[in-house]
Coordinates of C-alpha atoms in Angstrom, one line a residue:
X12 CA -92.3 -40.2 -61.0
X13 CA -92.5 -44.0 -61.4
X14 CA -91.1 -46.3 -58.8
X15 CA -88.5 -47.5 -61.4
X16 CA -87.3 -44.0 -62.1
X17 CA -87.0 -43.2 -58.4
X18 CA -85.0 -46.4 -57.8
X19 CA -82.7 -45.5 -60.7
X20 CA -82.0 -42.0 -59.2
X21 CA -81.4 -43.4 -55.8
X22 CA -78.6 -45.7 -57.0
X23 CA -77.2 -42.9 -59.1
X24 CA -77.0 -40.9 -55.9
X25 CA -75.2 -43.7 -54.1
X26 CA -72.6 -43.7 -56.9
X27 CA -72.2 -39.9 -56.8
X28 CA -71.7 -40.0 -53.0
X29 CA -69.0 -42.6 -53.4
X30 CA -67.3 -40.8 -56.3
X31 CA -67.2 -37.4 -54.5
X32 CA -66.6 -38.4 -50.9
X33 CA -64.2 -41.4 -51.3
X34 CA -61.2 -39.2 -52.3
X35 CA -62.0 -37.0 -49.3
X36 CA -63.1 -39.5 -46.6
X37 CA -61.4 -42.8 -47.6
X38 CA -58.2 -41.7 -49.2
X39 CA -55.3 -44.0 -48.2
X40 CA -53.2 -42.3 -45.5
X41 CA -49.9 -40.6 -46.1
X42 CA -46.9 -41.6 -44.0
X43 CA -47.4 -38.6 -41.7
X44 CA -51.1 -39.6 -41.3
X45 CA -50.1 -43.1 -40.4
X46 CA -48.0 -41.7 -37.6
X47 CA -51.0 -39.6 -36.3
X48 CA -53.2 -42.7 -36.4
X49 CA -50.6 -44.7 -34.4
X50 CA -50.4 -41.8 -31.9
X51 CA -54.2 -41.9 -31.4
X52 CA -54.1 -45.7 -30.8
X53 CA -51.4 -45.1 -28.2
X54 CA -53.3 -42.2 -26.5
X55 CA -56.8 -43.8 -26.6
X56 CA -56.2 -47.5 -26.5
X57 CA -52.6 -47.9 -25.2
X58 CA -51.4 -49.7 -28.3
X59 CA -48.8 -47.4 -29.9
X60 CA -47.8 -49.9 -32.6
X61 CA -51.2 -50.1 -34.2
X62 CA -52.1 -48.2 -37.3
X63 CA -55.5 -49.9 -37.8
X64 CA -57.9 -52.6 -36.8
X65 CA -59.3 -55.0 -39.3
X66 CA -62.5 -57.0 -39.4
X67 CA -65.1 -58.3 -41.8
X68 CA -68.9 -58.7 -41.9
X69 CA -71.3 -60.7 -44.0
X70 CA -74.0 -58.4 -45.2
X71 CA -77.2 -60.4 -45.6
X72 CA -79.3 -60.1 -48.7
X73 CA -83.0 -60.8 -48.7
X74 CA -83.0 -61.4 -52.5
X75 CA -82.5 -64.3 -54.8
X76 CA -78.9 -64.6 -56.0
X77 CA -78.2 -63.5 -59.6
X78 CA -79.0 -66.0 -62.4
X79 CA -76.3 -68.5 -63.1
X80 CA -74.4 -67.5 -59.9
X81 CA -75.2 -70.9 -58.3
X82 CA -74.4 -71.0 -54.6
X83 CA -71.5 -68.4 -54.8
X84 CA -73.4 -65.8 -52.7
X85 CA -74.7 -68.3 -50.1
X86 CA -72.7 -67.9 -46.8
X87 CA -72.4 -70.3 -43.9
X88 CA -75.7 -69.0 -42.5
X89 CA -77.4 -70.4 -45.6
X90 CA -78.6 -67.3 -47.3
X91 CA -77.1 -64.8 -49.9
X92 CA -74.6 -62.3 -48.6
X93 CA -71.7 -60.1 -49.7
X94 CA -68.6 -59.5 -47.6
X95 CA -67.4 -56.2 -46.3
X96 CA -63.8 -56.1 -45.2
X97 CA -62.6 -52.9 -43.5
X98 CA -59.8 -51.3 -41.5
X99 CA -60.6 -48.6 -39.0
X100 CA -58.5 -46.0 -37.1
X101 CA -58.5 -45.4 -33.4
X102 CA -61.6 -43.2 -33.6
X103 CA -63.7 -45.9 -35.5
X104 CA -63.5 -44.1 -38.8
X105 CA -62.8 -46.4 -41.8
X106 CA -59.4 -46.2 -43.4
X107 CA -59.5 -49.0 -46.0
X108 CA -62.6 -51.0 -47.3
X109 CA -63.2 -53.8 -49.7
X110 CA -66.9 -54.6 -50.3
X111 CA -68.5 -57.2 -52.6
X112 CA -66.8 -60.5 -52.3
X113 CA -69.0 -63.6 -52.6
X114 CA -70.5 -64.8 -49.3
X115 CA -69.5 -68.4 -50.0
X116 CA -65.8 -67.7 -49.9
X117 CA -64.2 -69.1 -46.7
X118 CA -63.6 -66.4 -44.2
X119 CA -59.8 -67.0 -44.4
X120 CA -60.1 -66.8 -48.2
X121 CA -62.0 -63.5 -48.0
X122 CA -59.0 -61.7 -46.5
X123 CA -56.5 -63.5 -48.6
X124 CA -58.2 -62.4 -51.9
X125 CA -59.1 -58.9 -50.7
X126 CA -57.5 -55.8 -52.1
X127 CA -56.5 -54.8 -48.5
X128 CA -54.5 -58.0 -48.2
X129 CA -52.7 -57.4 -51.5
X130 CA -51.8 -53.8 -50.6
X131 CA -50.5 -54.9 -47.2
X132 CA -48.5 -57.8 -48.6
X133 CA -46.9 -55.7 -51.3
X134 CA -46.1 -52.8 -49.0
X135 CA -48.0 -50.3 -51.1
X136 CA -49.6 -48.4 -48.2
X137 CA -46.5 -46.5 -47.0
X138 CA -46.9 -47.7 -43.5
X139 CA -43.8 -46.5 -41.6
X140 CA -41.6 -48.4 -39.2
X141 CA -40.2 -47.0 -35.9
X142 CA -38.1 -48.0 -32.9
X143 CA -39.2 -48.5 -29.4
X144 CA -37.3 -49.2 -26.2
X145 CA -38.1 -52.5 -24.5
X146 CA -36.1 -53.2 -21.2
X147 CA -33.8 -50.4 -22.1
X148 CA -32.8 -52.2 -25.3
X149 CA -33.7 -50.6 -28.6
X150 CA -35.7 -52.9 -30.8
X151 CA -37.3 -52.2 -34.1
X152 CA -41.0 -53.1 -33.9
X153 CA -42.9 -52.2 -37.1
X154 CA -46.3 -50.6 -37.0
X155 CA -49.1 -53.1 -37.7
X156 CA -52.8 -53.8 -38.2
X157 CA -54.5 -55.8 -35.4
X158 CA -57.2 -58.4 -36.1
X159 CA -59.0 -61.3 -34.5
X160 CA -58.5 -65.1 -34.8
X161 CA -60.0 -65.1 -38.4
X162 CA -56.9 -63.4 -39.7
X163 CA -53.3 -64.8 -40.3
X164 CA -50.4 -63.8 -38.2
X165 CA -48.0 -61.6 -40.3
X166 CA -45.3 -59.2 -39.6
X167 CA -47.7 -56.4 -40.5
X168 CA -50.9 -58.1 -39.1
X169 CA -51.1 -59.3 -35.5
X170 CA -53.7 -61.6 -34.0
X171 CA -54.2 -62.8 -30.4
X172 CA -52.5 -65.7 -28.8
X173 CA -54.5 -69.0 -29.0
X174 CA -56.6 -69.6 -25.9
X175 CA -55.0 -73.0 -25.2
X176 CA -51.5 -71.4 -24.9
X177 CA -52.2 -68.6 -22.5
X178 CA -50.0 -67.7 -19.6
X179 CA -50.1 -64.5 -17.6
X180 CA -48.1 -62.4 -20.1
X181 CA -50.1 -63.6 -23.1
X182 CA -53.4 -62.9 -21.3
X183 CA -52.3 -59.3 -20.8
X184 CA -51.2 -59.1 -24.4
X185 CA -54.6 -60.4 -25.6
X186 CA -56.4 -57.9 -23.4
X187 CA -54.4 -55.0 -24.8
X188 CA -54.8 -56.3 -28.3
X189 CA -58.6 -56.6 -27.8
X190 CA -58.9 -53.0 -26.7
X191 CA -57.3 -51.8 -29.9
X192 CA -59.1 -54.2 -32.2
X193 CA -62.5 -53.4 -30.9
X194 CA -62.4 -50.0 -32.6
X195 CA -63.3 -51.7 -35.9
X196 CA -66.2 -53.6 -34.2
X197 CA -67.4 -50.2 -32.9
X198 CA -67.1 -48.8 -36.4
X199 CA -69.5 -51.5 -37.7
X200 CA -71.8 -51.0 -34.7
X201 CA -72.0 -47.3 -35.3
X202 CA -72.6 -47.8 -39.0
X203 CA -75.5 -50.2 -38.3
X204 CA -76.9 -47.8 -35.7
X205 CA -76.7 -44.8 -37.9
X206 CA -78.0 -46.5 -41.0
X207 CA -80.6 -49.0 -39.6
X208 CA -81.0 -50.6 -43.0
X209 CA -78.0 -52.8 -42.0
X210 CA -79.9 -54.2 -39.1
X211 CA -81.9 -56.4 -41.5
X212 CA -81.2 -58.2 -44.8
X213 CA -81.0 -55.8 -47.8
X214 CA -83.8 -56.3 -50.3
X215 CA -81.5 -55.6 -53.3
X216 CA -79.3 -57.4 -55.7
X217 CA -75.6 -57.9 -54.8
X218 CA -74.3 -55.1 -57.1
X219 CA -76.8 -52.6 -55.7
X220 CA -75.9 -53.8 -52.2
X221 CA -72.3 -52.8 -52.9
X222 CA -73.3 -49.4 -54.1
X223 CA -75.5 -48.8 -51.0
X224 CA -72.8 -50.1 -48.6
X225 CA -70.0 -48.0 -50.2
X226 CA -72.2 -44.8 -49.9
X227 CA -72.9 -45.6 -46.2
X228 CA -69.2 -46.1 -45.5
X229 CA -68.1 -42.6 -46.8
X230 CA -71.1 -41.0 -45.1
X231 CA -70.1 -42.7 -41.9
X232 CA -66.7 -41.1 -42.0
X233 CA -68.2 -37.7 -43.1
X234 CA -70.7 -37.6 -40.3
X235 CA -68.3 -39.0 -37.6
X236 CA -65.6 -36.5 -38.3
X237 CA -68.1 -33.6 -37.9
X238 CA -70.4 -34.9 -35.1
X239 CA -67.5 -35.6 -32.8
X240 CA -65.7 -38.7 -31.5
X241 CA -67.3 -40.5 -28.7
X242 CA -64.6 -42.6 -27.0
X243 CA -63.8 -43.7 -23.5
X244 CA -60.1 -44.7 -23.3
X245 CA -60.6 -46.6 -20.0
X246 CA -63.8 -48.4 -20.9
X247 CA -63.8 -52.2 -20.6
X248 CA -66.7 -52.5 -22.9
X249 CA -67.2 -51.3 -26.5
X250 CA -69.3 -48.2 -27.1
X251 CA -72.2 -47.8 -29.5
X252 CA -72.2 -51.4 -30.5
X253 CA -75.5 -52.8 -31.8
X254 CA -75.7 -56.2 -30.1
X255 CA -76.1 -58.8 -32.8
X256 CA -76.7 -56.1 -35.3
X257 CA -80.1 -57.4 -36.0
X258 CA -80.2 -59.9 -38.9
X259 CA -78.3 -57.8 -41.3
X260 CA -74.6 -58.2 -40.5
X261 CA -72.8 -61.3 -39.3
X262 CA -69.2 -61.8 -38.3
X263 CA -66.6 -63.8 -40.1
X264 CA -66.0 -67.3 -38.7
X265 CA -62.5 -68.0 -37.4
X266 CA -60.9 -70.8 -39.5
X267 CA -60.6 -74.2 -37.9
X268 CA -56.9 -74.4 -39.0
X269 CA -54.4 -72.2 -40.8
X270 CA -50.9 -72.0 -42.1
X271 CA -48.0 -71.7 -39.6
X272 CA -46.9 -68.1 -39.2
X273 CA -43.3 -67.1 -39.9
X274 CA -40.8 -67.0 -37.0
X275 CA -40.4 -63.2 -37.7
X276 CA -44.1 -62.6 -37.2
X277 CA -44.2 -64.6 -33.9
X278 CA -41.1 -62.7 -32.7
X279 CA -42.7 -59.3 -33.4
X280 CA -45.8 -60.4 -31.4
X281 CA -43.6 -61.6 -28.6
X282 CA -41.7 -58.3 -28.5
X283 CA -45.0 -56.4 -28.2
X284 CA -46.1 -58.8 -25.4
X285 CA -42.8 -58.1 -23.6
X286 CA -43.4 -54.3 -24.0
X287 CA -46.9 -54.6 -22.5
X288 CA -45.6 -56.6 -19.5
X289 CA -42.4 -54.5 -18.8
X290 CA -42.8 -52.0 -15.9
X291 CA -40.3 -49.8 -17.6
X292 CA -42.1 -50.2 -20.9
X293 CA -45.8 -50.1 -21.8
X294 CA -47.8 -51.4 -18.8
X295 CA -51.0 -49.6 -17.7
X296 CA -52.2 -49.6 -14.1
X297 CA -55.5 -51.4 -14.7
X298 CA -54.4 -54.2 -17.0
X299 CA -53.8 -56.9 -14.3
X300 CA -57.0 -56.2 -12.5
X301 CA -59.2 -56.3 -15.7
X302 CA -57.5 -59.3 -17.1
X303 CA -57.6 -61.5 -14.1
X304 CA -61.1 -60.3 -13.0
X305 CA -62.3 -61.7 -16.3
X306 CA -60.4 -64.9 -15.9
X307 CA -61.9 -65.5 -12.4
X308 CA -65.4 -64.7 -13.7
X309 CA -65.0 -67.2 -16.6
X310 CA -63.8 -69.9 -14.2
X311 CA -66.8 -69.3 -11.9
X312 CA -69.2 -69.5 -14.9

């Protein structure tokens, strides 16, 4: 067969993998499944309010941008890329994905214009709410997605406290938040380790890069759910993370400024912070040691 014919069959296979496996491996969770995901976040990462962790990556392309696309694909690194936005569960399997936005879009804009943002904002994912006791007072704290500084603070999407405002309780919240959020970083790391093509720029056009990435995402879930789940709930470091991930995947940049969050969103984060610092609530034995060991180490450095 000619090289052109082989290439055509390969991309047809990518499409078939997505069409067949996406309804099985990337179907939006039901309400009962969201509860199970939250229970896993509580059991593994001591964050019982989380139903997902969100992050995004620039996927580098070693190919000229399409004709007449101008600089739309050129990211802050100075080369063409597409953006993969994803939400993972507590076991580093992908729940929601949005792949293919222009690399040039600001990282805050990538989330704002993504399908994931739209579904969360419009409440179309059937994410439940529940009640938890904090200081013997019943407060309603909704389940939420956790993200890093690149994302806005919403009632359904929590981010860490800013570094310049940290006190003891906020440091503990950030530590607990980070443990839950790293599940999506691990998902990207496992993806890049399993499919080494993501450790270097993809030598394909953007539309084919989307097909390839989507096929890898559903295969990631398919393999991970059958090969077993390698997690260490007490680990202070991430597992199976490919450091730097070669030159193929780069993180989003945190925005230098953003809109002011709503009072309700800040109150929800404060309630979770209170829960994590309450001896009668959700404290864990090692949180003070780990948090302040890192603080002292940073001050020495």
